[in-house]
mmCIF file of C-alpha atoms in Angstrom:
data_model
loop_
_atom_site.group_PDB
_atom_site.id
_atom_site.type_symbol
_atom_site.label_atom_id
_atom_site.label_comp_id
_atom_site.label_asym_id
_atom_site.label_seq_id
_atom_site.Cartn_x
_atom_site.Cartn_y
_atom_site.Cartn_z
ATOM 1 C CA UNK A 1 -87.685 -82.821 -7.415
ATOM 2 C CA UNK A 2 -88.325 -83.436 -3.806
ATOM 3 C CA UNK A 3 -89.106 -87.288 -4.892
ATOM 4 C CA UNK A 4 -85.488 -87.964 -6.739
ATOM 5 C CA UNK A 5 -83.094 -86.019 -4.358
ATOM 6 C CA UNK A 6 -84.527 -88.171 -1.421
ATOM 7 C CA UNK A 7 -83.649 -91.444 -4.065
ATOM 8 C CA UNK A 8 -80.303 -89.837 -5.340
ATOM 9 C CA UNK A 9 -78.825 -89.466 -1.930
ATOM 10 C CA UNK A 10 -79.508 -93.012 -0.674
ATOM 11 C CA UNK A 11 -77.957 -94.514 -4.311
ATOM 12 C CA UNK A 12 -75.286 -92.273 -3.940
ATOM 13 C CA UNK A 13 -74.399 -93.273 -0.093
ATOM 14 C CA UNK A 14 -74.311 -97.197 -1.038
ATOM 15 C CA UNK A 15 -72.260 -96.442 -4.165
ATOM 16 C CA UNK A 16 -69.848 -95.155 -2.233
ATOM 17 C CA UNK A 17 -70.152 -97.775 0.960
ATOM 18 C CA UNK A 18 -69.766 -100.291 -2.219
ATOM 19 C CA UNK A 19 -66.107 -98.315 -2.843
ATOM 20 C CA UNK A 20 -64.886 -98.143 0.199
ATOM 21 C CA UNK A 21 -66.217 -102.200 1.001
ATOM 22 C CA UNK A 22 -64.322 -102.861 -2.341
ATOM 23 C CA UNK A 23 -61.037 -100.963 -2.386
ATOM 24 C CA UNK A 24 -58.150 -102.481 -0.501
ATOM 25 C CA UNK A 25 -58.098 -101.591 3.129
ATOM 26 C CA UNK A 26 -54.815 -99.424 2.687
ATOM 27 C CA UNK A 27 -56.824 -97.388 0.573
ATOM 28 C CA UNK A 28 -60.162 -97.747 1.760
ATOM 29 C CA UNK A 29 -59.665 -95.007 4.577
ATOM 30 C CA UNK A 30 -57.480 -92.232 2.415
ATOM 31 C CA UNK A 31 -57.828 -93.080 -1.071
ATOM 32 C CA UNK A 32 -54.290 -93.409 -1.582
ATOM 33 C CA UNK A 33 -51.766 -96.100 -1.524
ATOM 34 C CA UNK A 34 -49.139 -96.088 1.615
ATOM 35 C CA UNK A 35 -45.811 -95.353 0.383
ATOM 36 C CA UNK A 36 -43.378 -98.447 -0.279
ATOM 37 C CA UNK A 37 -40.201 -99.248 1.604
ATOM 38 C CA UNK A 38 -37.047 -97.255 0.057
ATOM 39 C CA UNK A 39 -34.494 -98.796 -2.202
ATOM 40 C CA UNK A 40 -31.379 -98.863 -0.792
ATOM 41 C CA UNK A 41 -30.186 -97.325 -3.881
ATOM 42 C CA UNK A 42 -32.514 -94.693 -3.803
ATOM 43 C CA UNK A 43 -31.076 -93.283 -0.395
ATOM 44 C CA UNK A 44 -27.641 -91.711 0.852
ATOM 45 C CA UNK A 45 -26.786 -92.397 4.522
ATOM 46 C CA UNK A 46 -24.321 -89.652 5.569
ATOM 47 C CA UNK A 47 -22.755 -89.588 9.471
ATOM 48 C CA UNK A 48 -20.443 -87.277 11.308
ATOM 49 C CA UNK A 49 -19.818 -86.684 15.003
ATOM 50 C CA UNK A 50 -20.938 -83.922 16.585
ATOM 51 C CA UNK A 51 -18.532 -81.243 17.031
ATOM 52 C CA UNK A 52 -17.186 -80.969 20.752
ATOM 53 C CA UNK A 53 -18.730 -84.929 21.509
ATOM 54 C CA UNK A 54 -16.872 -87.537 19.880
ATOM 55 C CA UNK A 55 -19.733 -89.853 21.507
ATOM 56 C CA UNK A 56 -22.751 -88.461 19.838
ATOM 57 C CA UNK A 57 -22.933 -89.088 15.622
ATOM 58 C CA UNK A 58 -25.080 -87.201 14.075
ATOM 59 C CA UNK A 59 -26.939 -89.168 11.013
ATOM 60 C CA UNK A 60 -29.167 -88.701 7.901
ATOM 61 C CA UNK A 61 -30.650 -90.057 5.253
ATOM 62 C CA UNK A 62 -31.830 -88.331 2.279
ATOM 63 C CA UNK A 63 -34.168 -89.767 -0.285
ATOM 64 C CA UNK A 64 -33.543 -89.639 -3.930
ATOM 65 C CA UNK A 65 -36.752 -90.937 -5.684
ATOM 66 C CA UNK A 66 -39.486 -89.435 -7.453
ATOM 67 C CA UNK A 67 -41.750 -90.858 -4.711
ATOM 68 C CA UNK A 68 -42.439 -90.835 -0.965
ATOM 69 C CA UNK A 69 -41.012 -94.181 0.512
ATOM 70 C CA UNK A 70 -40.597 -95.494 4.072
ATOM 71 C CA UNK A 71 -37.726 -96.878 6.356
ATOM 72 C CA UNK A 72 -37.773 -98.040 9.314
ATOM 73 C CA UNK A 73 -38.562 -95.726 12.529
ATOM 74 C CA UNK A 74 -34.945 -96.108 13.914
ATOM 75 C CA UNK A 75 -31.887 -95.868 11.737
ATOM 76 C CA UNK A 76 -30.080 -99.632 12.332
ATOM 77 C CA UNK A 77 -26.378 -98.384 13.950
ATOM 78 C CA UNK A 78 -23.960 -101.466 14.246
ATOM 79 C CA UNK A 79 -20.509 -100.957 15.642
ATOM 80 C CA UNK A 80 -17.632 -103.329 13.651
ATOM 81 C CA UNK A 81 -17.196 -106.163 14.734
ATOM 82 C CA UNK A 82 -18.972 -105.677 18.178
ATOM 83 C CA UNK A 83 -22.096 -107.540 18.407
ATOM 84 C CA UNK A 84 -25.412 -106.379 18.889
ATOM 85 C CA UNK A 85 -27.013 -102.618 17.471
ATOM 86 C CA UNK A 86 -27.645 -98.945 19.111
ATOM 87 C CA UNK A 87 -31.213 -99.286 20.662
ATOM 88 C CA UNK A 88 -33.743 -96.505 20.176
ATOM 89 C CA UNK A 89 -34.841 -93.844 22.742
ATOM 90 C CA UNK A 90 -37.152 -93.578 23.426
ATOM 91 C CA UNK A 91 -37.798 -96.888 23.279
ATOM 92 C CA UNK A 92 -40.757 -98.385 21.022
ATOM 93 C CA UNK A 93 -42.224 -100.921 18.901
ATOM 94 C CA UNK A 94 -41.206 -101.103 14.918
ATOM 95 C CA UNK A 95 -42.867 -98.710 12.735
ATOM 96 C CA UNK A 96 -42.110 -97.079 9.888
ATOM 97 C CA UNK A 97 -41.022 -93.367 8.871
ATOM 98 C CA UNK A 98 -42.133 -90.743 5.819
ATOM 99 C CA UNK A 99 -39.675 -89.660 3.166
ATOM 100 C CA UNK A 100 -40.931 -87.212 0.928
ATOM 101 C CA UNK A 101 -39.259 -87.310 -2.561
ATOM 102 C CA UNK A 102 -36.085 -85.595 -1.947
ATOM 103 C CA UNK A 103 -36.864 -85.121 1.637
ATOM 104 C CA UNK A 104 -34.414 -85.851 4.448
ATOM 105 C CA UNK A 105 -34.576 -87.604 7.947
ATOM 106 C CA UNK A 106 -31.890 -87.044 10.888
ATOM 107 C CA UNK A 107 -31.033 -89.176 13.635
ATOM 108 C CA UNK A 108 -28.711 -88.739 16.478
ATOM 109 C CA UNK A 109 -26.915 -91.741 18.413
ATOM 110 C CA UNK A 110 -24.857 -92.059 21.459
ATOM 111 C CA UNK A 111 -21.686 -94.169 21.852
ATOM 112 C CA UNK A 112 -21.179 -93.872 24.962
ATOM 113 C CA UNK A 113 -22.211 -92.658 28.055
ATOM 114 C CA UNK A 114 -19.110 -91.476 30.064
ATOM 115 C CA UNK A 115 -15.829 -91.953 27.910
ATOM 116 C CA UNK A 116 -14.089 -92.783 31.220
ATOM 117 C CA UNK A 117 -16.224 -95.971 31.547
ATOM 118 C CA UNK A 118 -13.766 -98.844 32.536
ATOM 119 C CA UNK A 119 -16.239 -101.316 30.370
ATOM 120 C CA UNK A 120 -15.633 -99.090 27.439
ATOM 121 C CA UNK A 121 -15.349 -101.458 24.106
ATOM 122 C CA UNK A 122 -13.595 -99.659 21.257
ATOM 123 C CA UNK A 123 -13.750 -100.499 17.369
ATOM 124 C CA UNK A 124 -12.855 -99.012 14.193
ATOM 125 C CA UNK A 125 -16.001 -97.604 12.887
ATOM 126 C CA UNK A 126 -20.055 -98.102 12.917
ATOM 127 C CA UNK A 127 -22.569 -99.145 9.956
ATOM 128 C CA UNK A 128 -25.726 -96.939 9.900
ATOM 129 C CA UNK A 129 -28.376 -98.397 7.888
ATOM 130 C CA UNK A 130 -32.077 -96.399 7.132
ATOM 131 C CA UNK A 131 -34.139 -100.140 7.654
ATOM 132 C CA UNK A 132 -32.601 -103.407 9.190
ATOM 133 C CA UNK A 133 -33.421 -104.712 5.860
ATOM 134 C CA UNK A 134 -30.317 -102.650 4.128
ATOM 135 C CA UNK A 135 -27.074 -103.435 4.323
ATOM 136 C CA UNK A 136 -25.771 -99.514 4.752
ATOM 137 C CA UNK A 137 -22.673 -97.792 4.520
ATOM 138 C CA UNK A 138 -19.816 -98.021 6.970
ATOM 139 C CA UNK A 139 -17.890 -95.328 8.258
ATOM 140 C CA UNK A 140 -14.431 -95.294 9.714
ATOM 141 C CA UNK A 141 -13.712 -93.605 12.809
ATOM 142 C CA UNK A 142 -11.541 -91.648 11.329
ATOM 143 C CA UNK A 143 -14.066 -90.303 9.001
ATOM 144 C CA UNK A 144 -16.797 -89.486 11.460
ATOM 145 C CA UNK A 145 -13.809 -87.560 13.586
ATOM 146 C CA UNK A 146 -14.336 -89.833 16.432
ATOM 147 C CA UNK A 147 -10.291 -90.304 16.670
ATOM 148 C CA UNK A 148 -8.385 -93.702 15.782
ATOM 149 C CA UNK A 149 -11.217 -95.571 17.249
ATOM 150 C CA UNK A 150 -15.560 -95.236 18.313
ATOM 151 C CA UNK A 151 -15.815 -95.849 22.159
ATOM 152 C CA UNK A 152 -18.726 -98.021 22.741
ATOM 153 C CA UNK A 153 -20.812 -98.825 25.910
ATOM 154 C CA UNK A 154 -24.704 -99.393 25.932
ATOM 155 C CA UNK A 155 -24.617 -96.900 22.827
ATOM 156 C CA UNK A 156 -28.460 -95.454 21.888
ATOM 157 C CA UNK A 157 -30.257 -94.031 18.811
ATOM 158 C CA UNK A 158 -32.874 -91.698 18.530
ATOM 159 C CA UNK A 159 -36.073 -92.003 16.469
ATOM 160 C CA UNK A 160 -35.829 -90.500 13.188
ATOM 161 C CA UNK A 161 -36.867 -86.652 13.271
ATOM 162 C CA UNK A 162 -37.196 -84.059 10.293
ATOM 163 C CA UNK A 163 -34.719 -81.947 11.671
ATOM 164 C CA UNK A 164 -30.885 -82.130 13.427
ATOM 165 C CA UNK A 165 -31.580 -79.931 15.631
ATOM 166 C CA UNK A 166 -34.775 -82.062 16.862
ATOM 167 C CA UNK A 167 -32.523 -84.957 16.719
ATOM 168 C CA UNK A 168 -29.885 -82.986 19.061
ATOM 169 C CA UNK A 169 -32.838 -82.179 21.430
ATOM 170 C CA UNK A 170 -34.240 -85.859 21.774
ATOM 171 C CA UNK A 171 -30.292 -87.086 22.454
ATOM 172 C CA UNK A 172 -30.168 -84.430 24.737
ATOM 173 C CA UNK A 173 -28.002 -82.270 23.484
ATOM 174 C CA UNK A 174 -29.693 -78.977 23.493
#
């Protein structure tokens, strides 16, 4: 007995070194495949300002597929016809973030700093897309209660987060 557990174990460790040398390397460490990007179709982008701060939209996404997918780390927020995009804080390199089937992501963004700002650019309503690779879904300002118009000025996104209220917190607002 002594004789084939001391041969079993050594077949059995390059069996599985063969597996692991074999299987693609997103696999090789976990076993299972990384989730793919989201469909567009398979998501719904919602946005509404915060209640008391016209300058701070609050933002989700919710996943309808069977399966986990990703998006991007930092929701893509455009503002009309204004060029350039909400950057994230805090800031960071691209990566990519978890939805769980049916799970949800939040993400808060800031307009504006100080409504008062004489540099203040106004326009009619922001795009929020989950990945830069999405087109997303416009909102009116009107429809996120902003007023007649979105007051923009160096405007900044958080990260996405799994709740709103840890999306208030890294905006700052609680």
């Amino acid at each position: 007995m002594r004789i084939r557990a001391a041969i079993a174990a050594p077949a059995a460790s390059a069996a599985t070194a063969v597996l692991l040398v074999t299987a693609p390397q997103s696999q090789a460490a976990t076993g299972h495949a990384q989730p793919v990007r989201c469909a567009e179709k398979s998501l719904t982008v919602r946005a509404r300002a915060a209640a008391g701060d016209p300058t701070v939209v609050r933002v989700s996404v919710t996943h309808h597929g069977l399966r986990a997918c990703v998006v991007d780390r930092v929701p893509t927020v455009t503002f009309g016809e204004l060029d350039g995009a909400a950057l994230p804080t805090p800031r960071g390199g691209t990566g990519r973030y978890r939805l769980a089937a049916g799970g949800t992501a939040y993400a808060d963004v800031r307009t504006i700093g100080d409504p008062a700002d004489p540099e203040a650019r106004r326009t009619d309503g922001i795009t929020v897309a989950a990945s830069a690779a999405h087109r997303g879904r416009s909102f009116t300002a009107a429809r996120l209660g902003t007023g007649k118009q979105v007051l923009v000025w160096e405007p900044v996104t958080t990260w996405w987060q799994p709740t709103a209220a840890a999306a208030d917190r890294a905006i700052g607002l609680s």
